[in-house]
Short mmCIF file of N, CA and C in Angstrom, two decimals:
data_model
loop_
_atom_site.label_atom_id
_atom_site.label_comp_id
_atom_site.label_asym_id
_atom_site.label_seq_id
_atom_site.Cartn_x
_atom_site.Cartn_y
_atom_site.Cartn_z
N MET M 1 -7.84 15.99 19.43
CA MET M 1 -9.27 16.04 19.65
C MET M 1 -9.51 16.67 21.02
N LYS M 2 -10.51 17.55 21.08
CA LYS M 2 -10.78 18.29 22.31
C LYS M 2 -12.28 18.21 22.59
N LEU M 3 -12.62 17.89 23.84
CA LEU M 3 -14.02 17.83 24.25
C LEU M 3 -14.27 18.89 25.31
N TYR M 4 -15.18 19.82 24.99
CA TYR M 4 -15.62 20.80 25.98
C TYR M 4 -16.72 20.14 26.78
N ASN M 5 -16.53 20.10 28.07
CA ASN M 5 -17.26 19.20 28.95
C ASN M 5 -17.68 19.92 30.23
N LEU M 6 -18.72 19.39 30.82
CA LEU M 6 -19.15 19.83 32.15
C LEU M 6 -19.43 18.56 32.95
N ASP M 7 -18.64 18.33 34.00
CA ASP M 7 -18.89 17.16 34.84
C ASP M 7 -20.27 17.33 35.45
N GLY M 8 -21.04 16.28 35.45
CA GLY M 8 -22.41 16.36 35.93
C GLY M 8 -23.40 16.54 34.79
N CYS M 9 -22.90 16.71 33.58
CA CYS M 9 -23.75 16.83 32.39
C CYS M 9 -23.91 15.43 31.79
N GLY M 10 -25.14 14.94 31.76
CA GLY M 10 -25.40 13.60 31.24
C GLY M 10 -25.02 13.44 29.78
N TYR M 11 -25.22 14.50 28.99
CA TYR M 11 -24.88 14.43 27.57
C TYR M 11 -23.37 14.35 27.38
N CYS M 12 -22.65 15.10 28.18
CA CYS M 12 -21.19 15.04 28.13
C CYS M 12 -20.70 13.65 28.55
N SER M 13 -21.34 13.10 29.56
CA SER M 13 -20.99 11.77 30.04
C SER M 13 -21.18 10.72 28.96
N MET M 14 -22.26 10.85 28.17
CA MET M 14 -22.49 9.91 27.07
C MET M 14 -21.30 9.94 26.10
N VAL M 15 -20.83 11.13 25.77
CA VAL M 15 -19.72 11.27 24.83
C VAL M 15 -18.43 10.74 25.45
N ARG M 16 -18.17 11.06 26.71
CA ARG M 16 -16.96 10.54 27.38
C ARG M 16 -16.97 9.03 27.43
N ASP M 17 -18.14 8.44 27.68
CA ASP M 17 -18.24 6.97 27.73
C ASP M 17 -17.87 6.35 26.39
N VAL M 18 -18.36 6.93 25.30
CA VAL M 18 -18.05 6.40 23.97
C VAL M 18 -16.56 6.58 23.66
N LEU M 19 -16.01 7.74 24.00
CA LEU M 19 -14.57 7.95 23.79
C LEU M 19 -13.75 6.91 24.56
N ALA M 20 -14.17 6.60 25.79
CA ALA M 20 -13.46 5.60 26.61
C ALA M 20 -13.61 4.21 26.01
N GLN M 21 -14.84 3.87 25.60
CA GLN M 21 -15.07 2.55 25.01
C GLN M 21 -14.25 2.35 23.75
N MET M 22 -14.05 3.42 23.00
CA MET M 22 -13.30 3.35 21.74
C MET M 22 -11.81 3.55 21.95
N SER M 23 -11.39 3.79 23.20
CA SER M 23 -9.98 4.03 23.55
C SER M 23 -9.39 5.18 22.75
N LEU M 24 -10.17 6.24 22.56
CA LEU M 24 -9.68 7.41 21.83
C LEU M 24 -9.10 8.42 22.81
N GLU M 25 -7.96 8.97 22.45
CA GLU M 25 -7.33 9.99 23.28
C GLU M 25 -7.93 11.34 22.95
N TYR M 26 -8.17 12.14 23.96
CA TYR M 26 -8.72 13.48 23.76
C TYR M 26 -8.35 14.36 24.94
N GLU M 27 -8.41 15.64 24.70
CA GLU M 27 -8.20 16.61 25.77
C GLU M 27 -9.56 17.04 26.28
N LYS M 28 -9.78 16.91 27.59
CA LYS M 28 -11.05 17.32 28.20
C LYS M 28 -10.89 18.73 28.73
N VAL M 29 -11.75 19.62 28.24
CA VAL M 29 -11.74 21.01 28.70
C VAL M 29 -13.02 21.23 29.50
N ASP M 30 -12.86 21.39 30.81
CA ASP M 30 -14.02 21.62 31.67
C ASP M 30 -14.44 23.08 31.58
N VAL M 31 -15.71 23.29 31.33
CA VAL M 31 -16.24 24.66 31.21
C VAL M 31 -16.94 25.04 32.52
N PRO M 32 -17.08 26.35 32.78
CA PRO M 32 -17.76 26.79 33.99
C PRO M 32 -19.26 26.51 33.93
N TRP M 33 -19.89 26.37 35.08
CA TRP M 33 -21.34 26.15 35.14
C TRP M 33 -22.14 27.29 34.51
N PRO M 34 -21.84 28.56 34.87
CA PRO M 34 -22.65 29.66 34.30
C PRO M 34 -22.40 29.81 32.80
N HIS M 35 -23.48 29.80 32.03
CA HIS M 35 -23.35 29.90 30.57
C HIS M 35 -22.60 31.15 30.14
N GLN M 36 -22.81 32.27 30.82
CA GLN M 36 -22.19 33.53 30.41
C GLN M 36 -20.67 33.50 30.55
N GLN M 37 -20.14 32.52 31.29
CA GLN M 37 -18.69 32.41 31.47
C GLN M 37 -18.05 31.46 30.45
N ARG M 38 -18.83 30.89 29.58
CA ARG M 38 -18.31 29.90 28.62
C ARG M 38 -17.89 30.57 27.32
N LYS M 39 -17.03 31.57 27.43
CA LYS M 39 -16.62 32.36 26.28
C LYS M 39 -15.87 31.53 25.23
N GLU M 40 -15.01 30.62 25.68
CA GLU M 40 -14.23 29.80 24.74
C GLU M 40 -15.14 28.88 23.93
N VAL M 41 -16.12 28.27 24.58
CA VAL M 41 -17.07 27.40 23.88
C VAL M 41 -17.86 28.21 22.85
N TYR M 42 -18.30 29.39 23.24
CA TYR M 42 -19.08 30.24 22.34
C TYR M 42 -18.25 30.67 21.13
N LYS M 43 -16.99 31.01 21.37
CA LYS M 43 -16.10 31.43 20.29
C LYS M 43 -15.93 30.30 19.27
N ILE M 44 -15.87 29.07 19.73
CA ILE M 44 -15.64 27.92 18.85
C ILE M 44 -16.92 27.47 18.15
N SER M 45 -18.03 27.40 18.91
CA SER M 45 -19.24 26.75 18.37
C SER M 45 -20.41 27.70 18.12
N GLY M 46 -20.31 28.94 18.63
CA GLY M 46 -21.42 29.87 18.47
C GLY M 46 -22.54 29.65 19.46
N GLN M 47 -22.30 28.82 20.45
CA GLN M 47 -23.30 28.56 21.49
C GLN M 47 -22.58 28.30 22.80
N THR M 48 -23.34 28.23 23.89
CA THR M 48 -22.71 28.03 25.20
C THR M 48 -23.02 26.66 25.80
N THR M 49 -23.70 25.81 25.05
CA THR M 49 -24.03 24.49 25.59
C THR M 49 -22.92 23.50 25.28
N VAL M 50 -22.82 22.48 26.09
CA VAL M 50 -21.86 21.40 25.90
C VAL M 50 -22.62 20.08 25.89
N PRO M 51 -22.07 19.03 25.32
CA PRO M 51 -20.70 18.87 24.85
C PRO M 51 -20.45 19.52 23.49
N VAL M 52 -19.20 19.92 23.29
CA VAL M 52 -18.72 20.36 21.98
C VAL M 52 -17.43 19.59 21.73
N LEU M 53 -17.34 18.96 20.56
CA LEU M 53 -16.14 18.21 20.19
C LEU M 53 -15.46 18.94 19.05
N VAL M 54 -14.15 19.14 19.19
CA VAL M 54 -13.34 19.73 18.12
C VAL M 54 -12.33 18.68 17.71
N ASP M 55 -12.39 18.28 16.44
CA ASP M 55 -11.46 17.30 15.89
C ASP M 55 -10.91 17.88 14.59
N GLY M 56 -9.76 18.54 14.69
CA GLY M 56 -9.21 19.23 13.52
C GLY M 56 -10.14 20.37 13.12
N ASP M 57 -10.61 20.33 11.86
CA ASP M 57 -11.53 21.36 11.37
C ASP M 57 -12.99 21.04 11.66
N THR M 58 -13.25 19.87 12.23
CA THR M 58 -14.62 19.45 12.52
C THR M 58 -15.02 19.92 13.91
N ILE M 59 -16.17 20.62 13.98
CA ILE M 59 -16.70 21.09 15.26
C ILE M 59 -18.13 20.60 15.36
N LEU M 60 -18.41 19.81 16.38
CA LEU M 60 -19.75 19.24 16.58
C LEU M 60 -20.27 19.65 17.94
N ASP M 61 -21.59 19.94 18.00
CA ASP M 61 -22.15 20.45 19.26
C ASP M 61 -23.42 19.72 19.69
N ASP M 62 -23.57 18.50 19.25
CA ASP M 62 -24.71 17.68 19.66
C ASP M 62 -24.19 16.30 20.00
N GLU M 63 -24.57 15.79 21.17
CA GLU M 63 -24.00 14.51 21.63
C GLU M 63 -24.23 13.38 20.65
N TYR M 64 -25.40 13.32 20.03
CA TYR M 64 -25.68 12.23 19.09
C TYR M 64 -24.87 12.39 17.81
N GLU M 65 -24.70 13.62 17.34
CA GLU M 65 -23.85 13.86 16.16
C GLU M 65 -22.40 13.53 16.48
N ILE M 66 -21.97 13.87 17.69
CA ILE M 66 -20.58 13.58 18.10
C ILE M 66 -20.35 12.07 18.11
N ILE M 67 -21.25 11.33 18.74
CA ILE M 67 -21.09 9.87 18.84
C ILE M 67 -21.13 9.24 17.46
N ASP M 68 -22.05 9.68 16.61
CA ASP M 68 -22.15 9.17 15.24
C ASP M 68 -20.86 9.46 14.48
N TYR M 69 -20.36 10.67 14.62
CA TYR M 69 -19.11 11.07 13.95
C TYR M 69 -17.95 10.19 14.42
N LEU M 70 -17.83 9.98 15.72
CA LEU M 70 -16.73 9.18 16.25
C LEU M 70 -16.77 7.76 15.70
N LYS M 71 -17.96 7.17 15.67
CA LYS M 71 -18.09 5.79 15.21
C LYS M 71 -17.81 5.66 13.71
N LYS M 72 -18.15 6.69 12.94
CA LYS M 72 -17.89 6.66 11.50
C LYS M 72 -16.43 6.98 11.18
N THR M 73 -15.86 7.90 11.94
CA THR M 73 -14.51 8.37 11.66
C THR M 73 -13.42 7.47 12.23
N TYR M 74 -13.71 6.85 13.37
CA TYR M 74 -12.74 6.01 14.05
C TYR M 74 -13.32 4.62 14.29
N PRO M 75 -13.54 3.86 13.22
CA PRO M 75 -14.14 2.53 13.42
C PRO M 75 -13.23 1.64 14.27
N VAL M 76 -13.86 0.87 15.12
CA VAL M 76 -13.11 -0.03 16.00
C VAL M 76 -12.89 -1.34 15.26
N ASN M 77 -11.65 -1.75 15.19
CA ASN M 77 -11.35 -3.03 14.53
C ASN M 77 -11.54 -4.15 15.55
N SER M 78 -12.43 -5.07 15.20
CA SER M 78 -12.66 -6.17 16.16
C SER M 78 -12.20 -7.47 15.59
#
């Protein structure tokens, strides 16, 4: 699992917090501040905004969709 992230981005922070709460391992890929330099994110998602989560063949580019996906796909056993 890979998270395209920008430190200082509140939406990215929301996703990182959920990943931490769920104890899920992921690779954090920090993207540059200028949108025009985010070529890798654009190649994967068709846009330059973050967060973008890549989990196998699943690519999500909205923080709420990402969080919903994580909770449905990786339920926490309590």
